[in-house]
CSV table of C-alpha atoms and ligand atoms in Angstrom, one decimal:
chain,number,residue,atom,x,y,z
A,1,MET,CA,-2.3,15.0,2.6
A,2,GLN,CA,-3.4,12.7,5.0
A,3,LEU,CA,-2.5,8.7,5.3
A,4,THR,CA,-5.0,6.5,7.6
A,5,ILE,CA,-3.8,3.1,8.5
A,6,LEU,CA,-6.8,0.9,7.0
A,7,GLY,CA,-4.8,-2.3,7.9
A,8,CYS,CA,-1.0,-3.1,8.4
A,9,SER,CA,-0.6,-6.7,9.5
A,10,GLY,CA,2.2,-8.5,8.0
A,11,SER,CA,0.8,-11.4,5.5
A,12,VAL,CA,-2.1,-12.4,7.6
A,13,GLY,CA,-5.0,-10.0,9.2
A,14,ALA,CA,-4.6,-9.9,13.0
A,15,PRO,CA,-7.3,-9.2,15.6
A,16,GLY,CA,-8.0,-5.4,15.0
A,17,ASN,CA,-5.5,-4.9,12.5
A,18,PRO,CA,-6.3,-6.1,8.8
A,19,ALA,CA,-3.5,-7.3,6.6
A,20,SER,CA,-2.1,-4.2,4.2
A,21,GLY,CA,-4.7,-0.9,2.7
A,22,TYR,CA,-3.7,2.5,3.2
A,23,LEU,CA,-5.8,5.7,2.7
A,24,ILE,CA,-4.2,8.7,1.3
A,25,SER,CA,-7.1,11.3,1.7
A,26,VAL,CA,-6.5,15.1,0.3
A,27,ASP,CA,-9.1,18.2,0.3
A,28,ASP,CA,-11.3,18.6,-2.4
A,29,ALA,CA,-10.0,15.8,-4.4
A,30,PRO,CA,-10.5,12.1,-4.5
A,31,SER,CA,-8.6,10.0,-2.3
A,32,VAL,CA,-6.4,6.9,-2.9
A,33,VAL,CA,-6.6,3.5,-1.6
A,34,MET,CA,-3.0,1.9,-1.6
A,35,ASP,CA,-3.6,-1.6,-1.5
A,36,LEU,CA,-6.9,-3.4,-0.1
A,37,GLY,CA,-6.1,-6.8,1.5
A,38,PRO,CA,-8.4,-8.9,3.7
A,39,GLY,CA,-10.3,-6.9,6.5
A,40,THR,CA,-9.4,-3.1,5.4
A,41,PHE,CA,-12.5,-2.3,2.6
A,42,ALA,CA,-14.4,-2.1,6.4
A,43,ASN,CA,-12.1,-0.2,7.6
A,44,LEU,CA,-12.6,2.0,4.6
A,45,GLN,CA,-16.2,2.5,5.0
A,46,VAL,CA,-15.8,4.4,8.7
A,47,HIS,CA,-13.6,7.2,6.7
A,48,GLN,CA,-15.5,7.7,3.7
A,49,ASP,CA,-17.2,6.7,1.1
A,50,PRO,CA,-15.6,3.7,-0.6
A,51,THR,CA,-16.3,4.6,-4.4
A,52,ASP,CA,-14.6,8.3,-4.0
A,53,ALA,CA,-11.3,6.9,-4.3
A,54,HIS,CA,-8.5,5.8,-6.7
A,55,VAL,CA,-7.1,2.4,-6.1
A,56,VAL,CA,-3.5,1.0,-6.6
A,57,PHE,CA,-1.9,-1.6,-5.8
A,58,SER,CA,1.9,-2.4,-4.6
A,59,HIS,CA,1.7,-6.0,-6.0
A,60,LEU,CA,-0.6,-9.0,-6.2
A,61,HIS,CA,-0.2,-11.0,-2.9
A,62,ALA,CA,-3.8,-11.8,-1.3
A,63,ASP,CA,-2.5,-9.8,1.5
A,64,HIS,CA,-2.9,-6.6,-0.2
A,65,CYS,CA,-5.7,-7.5,-2.7
A,66,LEU,CA,-8.7,-9.3,-1.6
A,67,ASP,CA,-10.6,-6.9,-0.3
A,68,PHE,CA,-11.1,-5.4,-4.1
A,69,PRO,CA,-13.9,-7.7,-5.1
A,70,SER,CA,-16.3,-6.4,-2.3
A,71,LEU,CA,-15.2,-2.9,-3.5
A,72,MET,CA,-16.8,-4.1,-6.5
A,73,VAL,CA,-20.0,-5.2,-5.5
A,74,TRP,CA,-20.0,-1.7,-3.6
A,75,ARG,CA,-19.0,0.2,-7.2
A,76,ARG,CA,-22.2,-1.6,-8.8
A,77,PHE,CA,-24.7,-2.4,-6.4
A,78,HIS,CA,-25.4,-0.3,-3.5
A,79,PRO,CA,-28.7,1.0,-4.0
A,80,ASP,CA,-28.2,4.3,-3.0
A,81,ALA,CA,-24.6,5.0,-3.5
A,82,PRO,CA,-22.9,3.4,-6.4
A,83,SER,CA,-20.0,4.8,-8.2
A,84,LYS,CA,-21.2,7.8,-10.3
A,85,GLY,CA,-18.3,7.1,-13.1
A,86,ARG,CA,-15.0,5.4,-13.4
A,87,ASN,CA,-12.0,6.2,-10.9
A,88,LEU,CA,-8.2,5.0,-11.8
A,89,CYS,CA,-6.9,1.8,-10.9
A,90,ILE,CA,-2.9,1.4,-11.0
A,91,GLY,CA,-1.0,-1.7,-10.3
A,92,PRO,CA,1.2,-4.6,-12.0
A,93,ALA,CA,0.4,-5.1,-15.3
A,94,HIS,CA,-1.6,-8.3,-14.9
A,95,THR,CA,-3.9,-6.6,-12.7
A,96,PRO,CA,-7.3,-6.9,-14.3
A,97,VAL,CA,-6.7,-10.4,-15.2
A,98,HIS,CA,-5.4,-11.2,-11.7
A,99,LEU,CA,-8.2,-9.5,-9.9
A,100,GLY,CA,-11.2,-10.2,-12.5
A,101,ARG,CA,-10.9,-13.8,-11.5
A,102,LEU,CA,-11.8,-13.1,-8.1
A,103,SER,CA,-15.3,-11.4,-8.9
A,104,SER,CA,-16.0,-13.5,-12.1
A,105,ASP,CA,-19.0,-16.0,-11.5
A,106,ASP,CA,-17.1,-18.4,-13.9
A,107,PRO,CA,-14.1,-20.5,-12.5
A,108,ASP,CA,-12.1,-19.6,-15.7
A,109,GLY,CA,-13.7,-16.2,-16.3
A,110,VAL,CA,-11.9,-12.6,-15.8
A,111,ASP,CA,-14.9,-10.3,-14.7
A,112,ASP,CA,-14.3,-6.8,-16.3
A,113,MET,CA,-13.5,-3.6,-14.3
A,114,SER,CA,-14.1,-1.4,-17.0
A,115,ASP,CA,-17.3,-0.4,-16.4
A,116,THR,CA,-15.9,0.9,-12.9
A,117,PHE,CA,-12.4,1.8,-13.2
A,118,ALA,CA,-9.9,2.9,-16.0
A,119,PHE,CA,-7.0,0.6,-15.6
A,120,SER,CA,-3.4,1.0,-16.2
A,121,PRO,CA,-0.2,-0.6,-15.5
A,122,TRP,CA,2.7,0.9,-13.3
A,123,SER,CA,5.7,1.8,-15.4
A,124,GLU,CA,8.8,2.2,-13.5
A,125,ARG,CA,9.4,5.3,-12.1
A,126,GLN,CA,7.0,7.2,-14.2
A,127,THR,CA,4.6,9.4,-11.7
A,128,GLU,CA,1.0,9.2,-12.2
A,129,ILE,CA,-1.1,11.8,-11.4
A,130,LEU,CA,-4.1,11.0,-9.6
A,131,ASP,CA,-6.1,14.1,-9.5
A,132,ARG,CA,-4.4,16.1,-6.3
A,133,VAL,CA,-2.1,12.8,-5.6
A,134,ARG,CA,1.9,12.0,-7.4
A,135,ILE,CA,2.9,8.7,-6.8
A,136,THR,CA,5.9,7.7,-8.3
A,137,PRO,CA,6.7,2.9,-8.3
A,138,TYR,CA,9.7,1.6,-7.9
A,139,ARG,CA,10.4,-1.5,-8.5
A,140,VAL,CA,11.6,-3.7,-5.4
A,141,ALA,CA,12.8,-7.0,-4.8
A,142,HIS,CA,9.7,-9.5,-3.9
A,143,PRO,CA,9.2,-12.9,-6.1
A,144,VAL,CA,6.4,-11.1,-7.8
A,145,GLU,CA,6.2,-7.7,-9.9
A,146,THR,CA,6.0,-5.0,-7.0
A,147,TYR,CA,6.3,-1.6,-6.2
A,148,ALA,CA,7.1,0.9,-3.3
A,149,MET,CA,5.4,3.7,-3.9
A,150,ARG,CA,6.6,7.7,-3.6
A,151,VAL,CA,3.5,9.8,-2.4
A,152,GLU,CA,3.7,13.6,-2.5
A,153,GLU,CA,0.7,15.9,-2.9
A,154,THR,CA,0.3,18.5,-6.0
A,155,GLY,CA,0.8,22.1,-4.5
A,156,GLY,CA,2.0,20.7,-0.7
A,157,THR,CA,5.2,19.8,0.3
A,158,GLY,CA,4.4,16.8,2.3
A,159,SER,CA,5.5,12.9,1.4
A,160,PHE,CA,5.2,9.5,2.2
A,161,CYS,CA,6.9,6.3,1.2
A,162,TYR,CA,5.3,3.0,1.3
A,163,SER,CA,7.3,0.0,0.7
A,164,GLY,CA,4.8,-2.6,-0.3
A,165,ASP,CA,6.6,-6.0,0.2
A,166,THR,CA,10.3,-6.0,-0.3
A,167,GLY,CA,14.0,-7.5,0.3
A,168,VAL,CA,16.6,-5.1,0.8
A,169,SER,CA,16.7,-2.8,-2.4
A,170,THR,CA,18.5,0.0,-3.4
A,171,ASN,CA,15.5,1.5,-5.3
A,172,LEU,CA,13.5,1.4,-1.8
A,173,VAL,CA,15.8,3.7,-0.4
A,174,GLU,CA,15.5,6.1,-3.3
A,175,ALA,CA,11.7,5.7,-3.3
A,176,ALA,CA,12.0,7.0,0.3
A,177,ARG,CA,14.7,9.6,-0.1
A,178,GLY,CA,13.8,12.6,2.3
A,179,VAL,CA,10.0,11.7,3.1
A,180,ASP,CA,8.0,12.5,5.9
A,181,TYR,CA,6.9,9.6,7.0
A,182,PHE,CA,8.1,5.9,5.6
A,183,PHE,CA,5.8,3.1,6.0
A,184,CYS,CA,8.1,0.3,5.9
A,185,GLU,CA,7.6,-3.7,6.2
A,186,ALA,CA,9.5,-5.5,8.8
A,187,GLY,CA,7.6,-9.2,7.7
A,188,TRP,CA,10.8,-10.7,8.6
A,189,GLY,CA,10.6,-9.9,12.2
A,190,PRO,CA,13.8,-8.9,14.3
A,191,THR,CA,16.3,-10.2,11.8
A,192,SER,CA,16.7,-11.6,8.1
A,193,GLU,CA,19.4,-14.1,9.7
A,194,GLY,CA,18.7,-17.3,7.6
A,195,ARG,CA,15.5,-16.4,5.7
A,196,PRO,CA,15.8,-15.9,1.7
A,197,GLU,CA,16.6,-13.0,-0.1
A,198,GLY,CA,14.5,-10.8,-2.3
A,199,MET,CA,11.2,-11.1,0.1
A,200,HIS,CA,11.2,-8.9,3.1
A,201,LEU,CA,12.5,-6.9,5.5
A,202,SER,CA,13.4,-7.1,8.9
A,203,GLY,CA,13.2,-4.1,11.9
A,204,ALA,CA,17.0,-3.9,11.5
A,205,ASP,CA,17.0,-3.7,7.3
A,206,ALA,CA,14.0,-1.1,7.7
A,207,GLY,CA,15.8,1.0,10.0
A,208,ARG,CA,19.1,0.8,8.1
A,209,ALA,CA,16.6,1.8,5.0
A,210,ALA,CA,15.2,4.5,6.8
A,211,ARG,CA,18.9,5.7,7.6
A,212,GLU,CA,20.0,5.5,4.1
A,213,ALA,CA,17.0,7.6,2.9
A,214,GLY,CA,17.1,10.4,5.3
A,215,VAL,CA,13.3,9.9,6.3
A,216,LYS,CA,11.9,11.8,8.8
A,217,THR,CA,10.3,9.3,10.6
A,218,LEU,CA,10.0,5.7,10.4
A,219,VAL,CA,6.8,3.7,11.0
A,220,LEU,CA,7.4,-0.1,10.8
A,221,VAL,CA,4.5,-2.3,9.2
A,222,HIS,CA,3.7,-5.6,7.8
A,223,ILE,CA,5.1,-7.2,10.7
A,224,GLN,CA,3.2,-10.8,11.5
A,225,PRO,CA,1.2,-11.5,14.2
A,226,TRP,CA,3.6,-13.9,15.5
A,227,ALA,CA,6.4,-12.0,15.3
A,228,ASP,CA,8.4,-10.7,18.3
A,229,VAL,CA,7.1,-6.8,18.0
A,230,GLU,CA,9.3,-5.5,20.9
A,231,ALA,CA,12.7,-7.1,19.3
A,232,THR,CA,11.3,-5.9,15.8
A,233,VAL,CA,11.2,-2.4,17.1
A,234,ALA,CA,14.7,-2.4,19.0
A,235,ALA,CA,16.3,-4.1,15.8
A,236,ALA,CA,15.0,-0.8,13.9
A,237,ARG,CA,16.4,1.5,16.5
A,238,ALA,CA,19.8,0.1,16.5
A,239,GLU,CA,20.0,1.5,13.1
A,240,PHE,CA,17.7,4.6,13.0
A,241,ASP,CA,18.3,6.9,15.8
A,242,GLY,CA,14.7,9.2,14.1
A,243,GLU,CA,11.2,8.9,15.3
A,244,ILE,CA,10.1,5.3,14.7
A,245,VAL,CA,6.4,4.1,15.1
A,246,LEU,CA,4.6,1.0,14.9
A,247,GLY,CA,2.2,1.1,12.7
A,248,GLN,CA,-1.6,0.2,13.7
A,249,ALA,CA,-5.3,0.3,12.0
A,250,GLY,CA,-6.7,3.9,12.5
A,251,MET,CA,-3.5,5.7,13.0
A,252,VAL,CA,-3.3,8.9,11.2
A,253,PHE,CA,-0.2,10.7,9.7
A,254,ASP,CA,-0.6,14.3,8.7
A,255,ALA,CA,2.1,15.3,5.9
B,1,LIG,ZN1,2.0,-8.8,2.2
B,2,LIG,ZN1,3.8,-9.8,-1.2
């Protein structure tokens, strides 16, 4: 099982690094795209046929889903390679309405995705099986319905966890327990001092979550383009003595 970062810039895209999107690839089965933030759809085309993938959403803030209408256009209207059937789409309960509004021609309308996606909502800690990829959602602390995802391959031993966007959360630590690679947001940069609770993590918070969860490698993601990146990594390092990687679009991780 392989994870490719399509983009991991925090809250907005950065030069060379779009906002959030991650590609899970397995042999002989459809891939899974986790979040599809603005700019990630172009990078998805570099790696594979965009229609041969299920799509899941941690939450529906703009930086995690705004390329979904582009995927719908490709699936429906690509002259040679439109989708040949329905893939799965899983996300917060209101995903079909929220994303349907983005693709509707009518300002008050909702485009119906059911011709090309079979949608089902996340249910707390209920593992979903998407061909060979198993994903378990854990509700985390963010102003809208948001899930961290624990990702495992059926018949494999590797594991990933993607934090989504979250403040400090015991559910996050459980989602990440013992994983090979923990893709954890550090949206507040070096410190969360003076920031509102229940929204994002600092590098220090991410390092602490990685230590408490006993992960093998921490990959820091969702760092905003204006943040002090070196200080954010150093803050994580002060809390976690395992391997720390600074996430960047194009990076590939095997588990
Ligand atoms: Zn975000
Ligand atoms: Zn968010």
